[in-house]
Coordinates of C-alpha atoms in Angstrom, one line a residue:
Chain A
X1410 CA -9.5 99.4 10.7
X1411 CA -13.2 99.0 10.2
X1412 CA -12.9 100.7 6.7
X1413 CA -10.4 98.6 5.3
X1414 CA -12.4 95.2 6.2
X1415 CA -15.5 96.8 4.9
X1416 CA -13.3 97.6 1.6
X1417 CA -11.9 94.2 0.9
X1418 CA -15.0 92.4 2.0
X1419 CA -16.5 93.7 -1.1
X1420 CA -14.0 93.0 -3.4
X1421 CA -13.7 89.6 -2.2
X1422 CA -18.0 89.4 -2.7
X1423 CA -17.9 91.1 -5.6
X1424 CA -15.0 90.0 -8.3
X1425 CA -15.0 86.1 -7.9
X1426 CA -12.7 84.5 -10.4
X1427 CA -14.0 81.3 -11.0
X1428 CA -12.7 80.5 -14.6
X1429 CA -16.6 79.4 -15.2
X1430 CA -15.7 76.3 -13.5
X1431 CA -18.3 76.2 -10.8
X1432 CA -19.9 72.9 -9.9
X1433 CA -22.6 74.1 -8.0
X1434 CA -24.4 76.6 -5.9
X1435 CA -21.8 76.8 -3.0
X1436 CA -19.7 79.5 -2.5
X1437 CA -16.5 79.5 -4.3
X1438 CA -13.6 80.3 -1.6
X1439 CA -10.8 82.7 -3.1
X1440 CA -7.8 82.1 -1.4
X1441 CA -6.5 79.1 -3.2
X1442 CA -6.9 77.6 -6.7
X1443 CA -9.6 75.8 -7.3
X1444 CA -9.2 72.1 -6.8
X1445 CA -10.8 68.8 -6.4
X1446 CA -11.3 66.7 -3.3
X1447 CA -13.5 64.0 -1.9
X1448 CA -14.4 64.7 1.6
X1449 CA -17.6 64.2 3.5
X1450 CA -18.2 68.0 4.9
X1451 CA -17.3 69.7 1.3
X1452 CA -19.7 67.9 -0.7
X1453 CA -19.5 70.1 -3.8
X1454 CA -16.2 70.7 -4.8
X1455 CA -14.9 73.7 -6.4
X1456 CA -14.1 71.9 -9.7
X1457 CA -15.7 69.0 -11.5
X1458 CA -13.2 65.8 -11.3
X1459 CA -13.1 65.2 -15.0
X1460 CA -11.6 68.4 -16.9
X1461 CA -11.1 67.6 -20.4
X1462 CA -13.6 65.7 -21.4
X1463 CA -13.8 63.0 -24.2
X1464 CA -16.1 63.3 -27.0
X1465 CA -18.7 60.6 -25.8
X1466 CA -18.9 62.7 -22.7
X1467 CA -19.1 66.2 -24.4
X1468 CA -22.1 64.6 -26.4
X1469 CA -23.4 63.2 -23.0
X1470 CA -23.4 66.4 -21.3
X1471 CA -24.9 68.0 -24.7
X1472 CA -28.1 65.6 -23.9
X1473 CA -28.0 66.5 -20.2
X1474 CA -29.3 69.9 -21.2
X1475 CA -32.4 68.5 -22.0
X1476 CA -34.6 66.5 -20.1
X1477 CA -33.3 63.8 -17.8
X1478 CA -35.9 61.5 -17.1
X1479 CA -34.6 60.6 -21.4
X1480 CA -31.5 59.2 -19.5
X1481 CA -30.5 56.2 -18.9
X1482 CA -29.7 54.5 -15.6
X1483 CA -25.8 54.2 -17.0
X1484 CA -26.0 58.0 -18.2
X1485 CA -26.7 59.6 -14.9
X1486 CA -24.2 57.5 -13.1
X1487 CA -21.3 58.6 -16.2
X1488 CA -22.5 62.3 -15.5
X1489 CA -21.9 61.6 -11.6
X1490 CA -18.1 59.9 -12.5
X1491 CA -17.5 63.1 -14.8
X1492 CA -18.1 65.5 -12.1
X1493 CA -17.0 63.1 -8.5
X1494 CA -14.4 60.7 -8.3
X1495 CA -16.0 58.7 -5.7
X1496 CA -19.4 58.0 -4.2
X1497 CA -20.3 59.0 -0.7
X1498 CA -20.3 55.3 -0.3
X1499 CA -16.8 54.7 -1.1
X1500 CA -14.8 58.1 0.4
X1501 CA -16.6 56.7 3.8
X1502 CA -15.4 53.2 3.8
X1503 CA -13.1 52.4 6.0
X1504 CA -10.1 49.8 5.8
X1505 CA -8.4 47.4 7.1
X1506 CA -5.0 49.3 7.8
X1507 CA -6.1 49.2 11.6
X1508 CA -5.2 45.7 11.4
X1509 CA -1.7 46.3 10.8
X1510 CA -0.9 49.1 12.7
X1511 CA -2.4 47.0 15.8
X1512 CA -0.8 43.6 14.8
X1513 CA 2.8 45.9 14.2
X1514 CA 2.4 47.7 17.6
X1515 CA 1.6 44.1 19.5
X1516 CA 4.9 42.3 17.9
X1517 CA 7.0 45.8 18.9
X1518 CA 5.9 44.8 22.0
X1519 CA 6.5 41.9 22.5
X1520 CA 9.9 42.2 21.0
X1521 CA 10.4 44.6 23.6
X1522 CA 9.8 42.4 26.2
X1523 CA 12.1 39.8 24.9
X1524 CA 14.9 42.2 25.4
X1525 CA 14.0 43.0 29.0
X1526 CA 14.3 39.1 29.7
X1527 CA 17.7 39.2 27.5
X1528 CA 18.8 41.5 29.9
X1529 CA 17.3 40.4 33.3
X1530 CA 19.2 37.2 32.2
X1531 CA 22.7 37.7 30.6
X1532 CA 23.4 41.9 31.7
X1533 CA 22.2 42.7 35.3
X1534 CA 23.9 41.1 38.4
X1535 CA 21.7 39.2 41.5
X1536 CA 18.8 41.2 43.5
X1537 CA 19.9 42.1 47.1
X1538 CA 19.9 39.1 49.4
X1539 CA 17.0 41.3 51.1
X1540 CA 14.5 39.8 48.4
X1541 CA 14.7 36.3 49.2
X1542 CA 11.3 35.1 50.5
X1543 CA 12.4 34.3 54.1
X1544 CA 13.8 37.5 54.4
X1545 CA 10.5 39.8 52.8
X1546 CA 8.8 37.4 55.3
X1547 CA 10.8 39.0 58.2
X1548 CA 10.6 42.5 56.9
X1549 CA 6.6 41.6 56.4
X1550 CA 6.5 40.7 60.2
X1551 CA 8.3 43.4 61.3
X1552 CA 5.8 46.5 59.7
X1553 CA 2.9 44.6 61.0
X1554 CA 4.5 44.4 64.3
X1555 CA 5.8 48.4 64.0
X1556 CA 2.0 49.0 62.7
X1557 CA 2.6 50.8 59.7
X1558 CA 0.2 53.0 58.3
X1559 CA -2.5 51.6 60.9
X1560 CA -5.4 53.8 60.2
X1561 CA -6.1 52.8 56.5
X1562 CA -3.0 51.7 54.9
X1563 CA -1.1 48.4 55.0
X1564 CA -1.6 47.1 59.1
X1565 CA -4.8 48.3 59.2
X1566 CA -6.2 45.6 56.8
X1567 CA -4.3 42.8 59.1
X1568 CA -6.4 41.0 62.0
X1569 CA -4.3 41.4 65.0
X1570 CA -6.6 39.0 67.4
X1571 CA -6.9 36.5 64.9
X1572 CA -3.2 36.3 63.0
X1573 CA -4.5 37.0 59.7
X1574 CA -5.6 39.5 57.2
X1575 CA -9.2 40.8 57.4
X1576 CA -11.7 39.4 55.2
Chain B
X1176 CA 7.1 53.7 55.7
X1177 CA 5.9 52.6 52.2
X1178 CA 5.1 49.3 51.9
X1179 CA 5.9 47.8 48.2
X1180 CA 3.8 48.7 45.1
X1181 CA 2.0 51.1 47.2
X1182 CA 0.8 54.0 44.8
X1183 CA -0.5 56.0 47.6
X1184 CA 0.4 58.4 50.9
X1185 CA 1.4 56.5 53.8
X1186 CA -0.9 57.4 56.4
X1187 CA -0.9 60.6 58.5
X1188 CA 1.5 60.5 61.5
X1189 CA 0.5 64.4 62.3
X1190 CA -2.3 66.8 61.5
X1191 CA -0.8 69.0 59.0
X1192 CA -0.5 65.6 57.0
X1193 CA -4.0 64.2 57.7
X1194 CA -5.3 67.9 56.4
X1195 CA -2.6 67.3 53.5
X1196 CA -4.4 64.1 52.5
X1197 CA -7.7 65.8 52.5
X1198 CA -6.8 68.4 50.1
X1199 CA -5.3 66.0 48.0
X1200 CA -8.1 63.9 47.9
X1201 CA -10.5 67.2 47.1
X1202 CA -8.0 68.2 44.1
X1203 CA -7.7 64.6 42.6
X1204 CA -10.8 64.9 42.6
X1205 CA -11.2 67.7 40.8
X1206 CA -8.6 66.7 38.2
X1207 CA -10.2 63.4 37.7
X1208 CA -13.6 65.5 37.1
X1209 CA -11.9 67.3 34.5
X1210 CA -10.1 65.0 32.5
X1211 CA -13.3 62.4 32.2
X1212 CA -15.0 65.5 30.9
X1213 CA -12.0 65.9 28.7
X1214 CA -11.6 62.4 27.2
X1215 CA -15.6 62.2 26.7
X1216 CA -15.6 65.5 24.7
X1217 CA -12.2 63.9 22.4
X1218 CA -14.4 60.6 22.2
X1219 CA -17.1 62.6 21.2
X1220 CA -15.4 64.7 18.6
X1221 CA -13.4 62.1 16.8
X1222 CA -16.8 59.7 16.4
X1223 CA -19.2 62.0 15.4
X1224 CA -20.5 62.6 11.8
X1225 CA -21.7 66.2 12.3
X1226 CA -19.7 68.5 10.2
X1227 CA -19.8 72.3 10.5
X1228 CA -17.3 74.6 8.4
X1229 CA -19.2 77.5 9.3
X1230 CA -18.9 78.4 12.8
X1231 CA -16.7 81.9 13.2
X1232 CA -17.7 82.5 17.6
X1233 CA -20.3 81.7 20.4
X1234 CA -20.4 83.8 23.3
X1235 CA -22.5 82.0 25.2
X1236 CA -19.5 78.7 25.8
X1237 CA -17.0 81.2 25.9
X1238 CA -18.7 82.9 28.6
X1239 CA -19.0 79.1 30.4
X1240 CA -16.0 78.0 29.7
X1241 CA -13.8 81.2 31.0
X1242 CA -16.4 81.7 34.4
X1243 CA -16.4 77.9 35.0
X1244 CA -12.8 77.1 35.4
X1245 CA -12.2 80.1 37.5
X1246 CA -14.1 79.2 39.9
X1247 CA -12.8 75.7 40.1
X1248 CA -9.3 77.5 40.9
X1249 CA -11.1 79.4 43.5
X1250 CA -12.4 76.4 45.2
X1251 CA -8.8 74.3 44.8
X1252 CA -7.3 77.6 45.6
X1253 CA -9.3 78.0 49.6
X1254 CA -8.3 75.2 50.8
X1255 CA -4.7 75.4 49.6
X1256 CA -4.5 78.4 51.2
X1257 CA -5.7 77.1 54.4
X1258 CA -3.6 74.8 54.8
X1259 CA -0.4 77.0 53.9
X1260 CA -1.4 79.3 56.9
X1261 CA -2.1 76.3 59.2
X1262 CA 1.6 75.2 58.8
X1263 CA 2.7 78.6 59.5
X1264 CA 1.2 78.7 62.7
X1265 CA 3.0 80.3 65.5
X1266 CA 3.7 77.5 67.8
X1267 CA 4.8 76.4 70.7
X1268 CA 7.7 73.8 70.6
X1269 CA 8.5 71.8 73.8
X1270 CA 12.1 71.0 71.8
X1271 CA 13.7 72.1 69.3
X1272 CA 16.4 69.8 67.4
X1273 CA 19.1 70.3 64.8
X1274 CA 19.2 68.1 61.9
X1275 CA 22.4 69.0 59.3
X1276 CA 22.9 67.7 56.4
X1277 CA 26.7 66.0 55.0
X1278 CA 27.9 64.2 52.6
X1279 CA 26.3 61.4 53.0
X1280 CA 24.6 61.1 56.5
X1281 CA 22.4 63.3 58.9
X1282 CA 23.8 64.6 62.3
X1283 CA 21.1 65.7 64.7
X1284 CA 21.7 67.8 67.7
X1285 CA 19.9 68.7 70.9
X1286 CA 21.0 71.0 72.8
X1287 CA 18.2 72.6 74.7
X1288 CA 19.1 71.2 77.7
X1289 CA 22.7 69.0 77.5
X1290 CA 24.8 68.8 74.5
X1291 CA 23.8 65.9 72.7
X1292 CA 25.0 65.6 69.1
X1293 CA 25.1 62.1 66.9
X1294 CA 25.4 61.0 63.3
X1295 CA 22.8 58.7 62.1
X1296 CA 24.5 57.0 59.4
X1297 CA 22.4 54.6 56.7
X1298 CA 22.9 50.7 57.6
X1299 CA 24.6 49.0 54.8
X1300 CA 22.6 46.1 52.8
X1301 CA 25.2 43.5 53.9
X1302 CA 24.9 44.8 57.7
X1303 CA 21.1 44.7 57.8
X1304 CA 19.6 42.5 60.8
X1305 CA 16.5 40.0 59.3
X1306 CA 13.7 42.0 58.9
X1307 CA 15.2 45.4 58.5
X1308 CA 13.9 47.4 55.6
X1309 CA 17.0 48.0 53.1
X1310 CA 18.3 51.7 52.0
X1311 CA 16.1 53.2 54.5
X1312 CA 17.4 51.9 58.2
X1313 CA 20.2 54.4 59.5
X1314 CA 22.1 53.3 62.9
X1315 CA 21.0 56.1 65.6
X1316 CA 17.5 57.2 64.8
X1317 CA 16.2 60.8 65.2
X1318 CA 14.0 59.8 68.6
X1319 CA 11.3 62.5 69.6
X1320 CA 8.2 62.6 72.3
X1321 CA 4.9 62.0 71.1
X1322 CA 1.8 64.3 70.7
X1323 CA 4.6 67.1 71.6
X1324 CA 5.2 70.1 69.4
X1325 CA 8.6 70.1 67.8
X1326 CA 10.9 72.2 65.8
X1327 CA 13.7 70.9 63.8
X1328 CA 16.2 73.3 62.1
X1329 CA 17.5 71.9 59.3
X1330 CA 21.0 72.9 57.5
X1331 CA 23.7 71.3 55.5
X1332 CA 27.6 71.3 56.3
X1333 CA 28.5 71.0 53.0
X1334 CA 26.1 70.7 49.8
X1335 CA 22.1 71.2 49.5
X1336 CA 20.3 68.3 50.6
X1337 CA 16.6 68.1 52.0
X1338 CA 15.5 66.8 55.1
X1339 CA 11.9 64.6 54.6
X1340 CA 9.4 62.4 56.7
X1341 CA 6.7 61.9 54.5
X1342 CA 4.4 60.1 56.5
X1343 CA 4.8 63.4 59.8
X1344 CA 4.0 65.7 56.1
X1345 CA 7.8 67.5 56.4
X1346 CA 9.9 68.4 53.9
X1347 CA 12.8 71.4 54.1
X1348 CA 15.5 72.2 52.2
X1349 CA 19.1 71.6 54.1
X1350 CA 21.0 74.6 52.2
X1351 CA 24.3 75.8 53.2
X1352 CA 25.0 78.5 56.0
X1353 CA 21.0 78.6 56.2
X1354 CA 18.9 78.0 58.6
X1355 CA 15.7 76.7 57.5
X1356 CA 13.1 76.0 60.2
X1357 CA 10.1 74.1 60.3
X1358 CA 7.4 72.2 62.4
X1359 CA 5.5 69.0 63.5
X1360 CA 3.5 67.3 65.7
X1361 CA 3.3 63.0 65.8
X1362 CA -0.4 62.1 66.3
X1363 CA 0.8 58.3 67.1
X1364 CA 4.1 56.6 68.2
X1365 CA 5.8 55.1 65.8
X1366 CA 8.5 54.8 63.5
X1367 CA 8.7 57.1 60.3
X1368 CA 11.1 56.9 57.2
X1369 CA 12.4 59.4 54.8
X1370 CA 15.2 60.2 52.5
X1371 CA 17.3 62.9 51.4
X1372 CA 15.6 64.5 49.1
X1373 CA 18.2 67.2 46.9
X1374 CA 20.6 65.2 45.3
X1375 CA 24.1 65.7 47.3
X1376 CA 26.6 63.2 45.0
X1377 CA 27.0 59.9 44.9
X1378 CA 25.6 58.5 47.8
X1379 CA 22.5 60.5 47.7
X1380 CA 20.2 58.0 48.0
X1381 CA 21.8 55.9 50.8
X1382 CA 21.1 58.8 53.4
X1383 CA 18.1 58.0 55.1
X1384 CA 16.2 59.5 57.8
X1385 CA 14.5 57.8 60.5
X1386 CA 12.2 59.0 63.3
X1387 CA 11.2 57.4 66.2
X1388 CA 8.5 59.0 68.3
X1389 CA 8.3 57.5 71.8
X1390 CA 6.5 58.3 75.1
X1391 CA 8.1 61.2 77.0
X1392 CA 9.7 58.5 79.1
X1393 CA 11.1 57.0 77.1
X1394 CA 12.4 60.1 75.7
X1395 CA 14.3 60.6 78.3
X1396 CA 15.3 57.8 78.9
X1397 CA 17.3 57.4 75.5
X1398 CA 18.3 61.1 75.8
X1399 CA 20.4 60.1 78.8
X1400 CA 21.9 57.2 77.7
X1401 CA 22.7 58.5 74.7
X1402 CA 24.5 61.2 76.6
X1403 CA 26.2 58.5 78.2
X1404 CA 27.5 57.1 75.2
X1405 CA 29.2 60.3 73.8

């Protein structure tokens, strides 16, 4: 196994097929063609953006050979659009699509809970005559009275002497 | 019994449940350790900056992250332990009651000393007195002595269905021409509620259980009339 890895590791250092289209210094993978894409942790790009270039920008990368500080302000920045699409500046900002998706997800739910009144209303029959409030103040009587749960749990927080529940 | 919105246990009625709630506490715990850790590291991730394509291994966080969990298994996995050994205690029982499972109602029998036998049967919504707690008051209740060490052997006559008392820490499976046994002590007298818990057909959920743990008197007391009334 060893010698097989060792064996295409050089081939794949050795023989890169770039097609001369290498933008910078960084290593040029081989697995895929090469293509361009603006994302923050692949700052260099395999490819330059612009491919065929029109004639004012083959005579502007004719003076780029020379020396730069003879270009202008509007020159560098054309050089920059030939090779990136967009700025750092603009791949990073963000938008406003989290607007949506929250305002969308809010009216879903609140649509939803429209339908679960619906329901309450027209489809399901009366609760048990066990949840009228005279009768959950029985039942409430009786599990003080029975002590339930007394050590931490629901009497234990009621005030036996006193009638009430503990401050 | 549960009183409503309660997200908790009910409180221990016996000391395998109070050690129950311990361990509980201990691996909740643990589990809420973990997933903080978890959900900072997600945070973390999604709203950094930091880019790295580069990284291929790191033995060092491998090393942590392999020794690290194992030994949080070993210390949820001690007390666990314990405690399945402390139920399986030989003991003593001063009684020892049947408690078979039909469809849809419990029949307990005790027969160490007379032959008493009785069907405790769910109290219907419309038949409840004020006061009573709906689905989960059955007519004869399943009365045992206090602080005494008990054994129940539980069975069904017909389908599976499951014997429960949450709040006395109990749960065993009623199968079928078995005869599963199992163990308890009540710390405090009281009365404790619990459902079938294997689904037996339609009426699954309207087959409650109820025990009453009294003084040793009144043990005997009800014992006798109750063998009266058969």
């Amino acid at each position: 196994p060893n010698f097989s890895l060792r064996l295409s590791a050089r081939w794949h250092t050795s023989f890169r097929p770039t097609g001369g289209r290498e933008q910078g210094v960084a290593k040029v993978e081989e697995y895929t063609l090469p293509a361009y894409f603006d994302r923050r942790e692949n700052p260099l790009p395999d490819v330059c953006y612009v491919q065929n270039l029109s004639p004012e920008q083959k005579s502007l990368k004719e003076k780029e050979i020379g020396s730069w500080a003879a270009l202008s302000n509007e020159e560098k920045i054309a050089l920059y659009r030939i090779s990136f699409k967009q700025s750092f500046a603009e791949m990073n900002q963000g938008s406003s699509e989290w607007k949506s998706v929250v305002g969308g997800m809010m009216f879903l739910i609140g649509f939803t809970g429209l339908v679960v009144l619906w329901q309450r209303k027209y489809v399901y029959g009366p609760v048990p005559h066990t949840f009228d409030a005279e009768y959950k103040a029985k039942e409430l009587q009786r599990t003080l009275d029975m002590r339930m749960n007394p050590v931490e749990g629901f009497a234990s927080k009621w005030d036996y002497e006193n009638k009430q529940w503990k401050k | 019994m549960a009183h409503p919105l309660q997200l908790g246990f009910q409180d221990a009625a016996s000391p395998v449940m109070e050690e129950l709630l311990h361990f509980h506490d201990h691996a909740l715990m643990v589990v809420f350790l973990i997933s903080t850790l978890v959900l900072y590291i997600i945070l973390a991730m999604i709203s950094t900056k930091l880019t790295n394509k580069f990284i291929l291994d790191s033995q060092e966080i491998e090393i942590i992250w392999t020794v690290l969990p194992a030994v949080i298994l070993i210390l949820i996995a001690l007390p666990s332990l314990r405690i399945l050994y402390l139920m399986d205690e030989i003991n003593d029982p001063h009684l020892t009651i049947k408690a078979v499972g039909h469809q849809w109602y419990w029949s307990y029998e005790y027969t160490d000393y007379e032959d008493l036998g009785f069907d405790s049967y769910m109290i219907p919504t419309q038949d409840l007195a004020p006061g009573q707690f709906r689905l989960l008051e059955a007519d004869h209740r399943m009365v045992v002595p206090v602080e005494s060490p008990l054994r129940v052997l539980v069975t069904a006559e017909d389908v599976l269905h499951s014997w429960a008392v949450p709040a006395l820490g109990v749960k065993m499976d009623a199968v079928p021409g078995r005869l599963n046994q199992t163990a308890f002590i009540t710390s405090r007298p009281g009365i404790f509620y619990g459902q079938c818990s294997e689904i037996c057909g339609a009426n699954h959920s309207f087959m409650p259980i109820v025990v009453e743990a009294v003084p040793l008197e009144h043990f005997e007391t009800w014992s006798s009339l109750m063998l009266e009334d058969a």
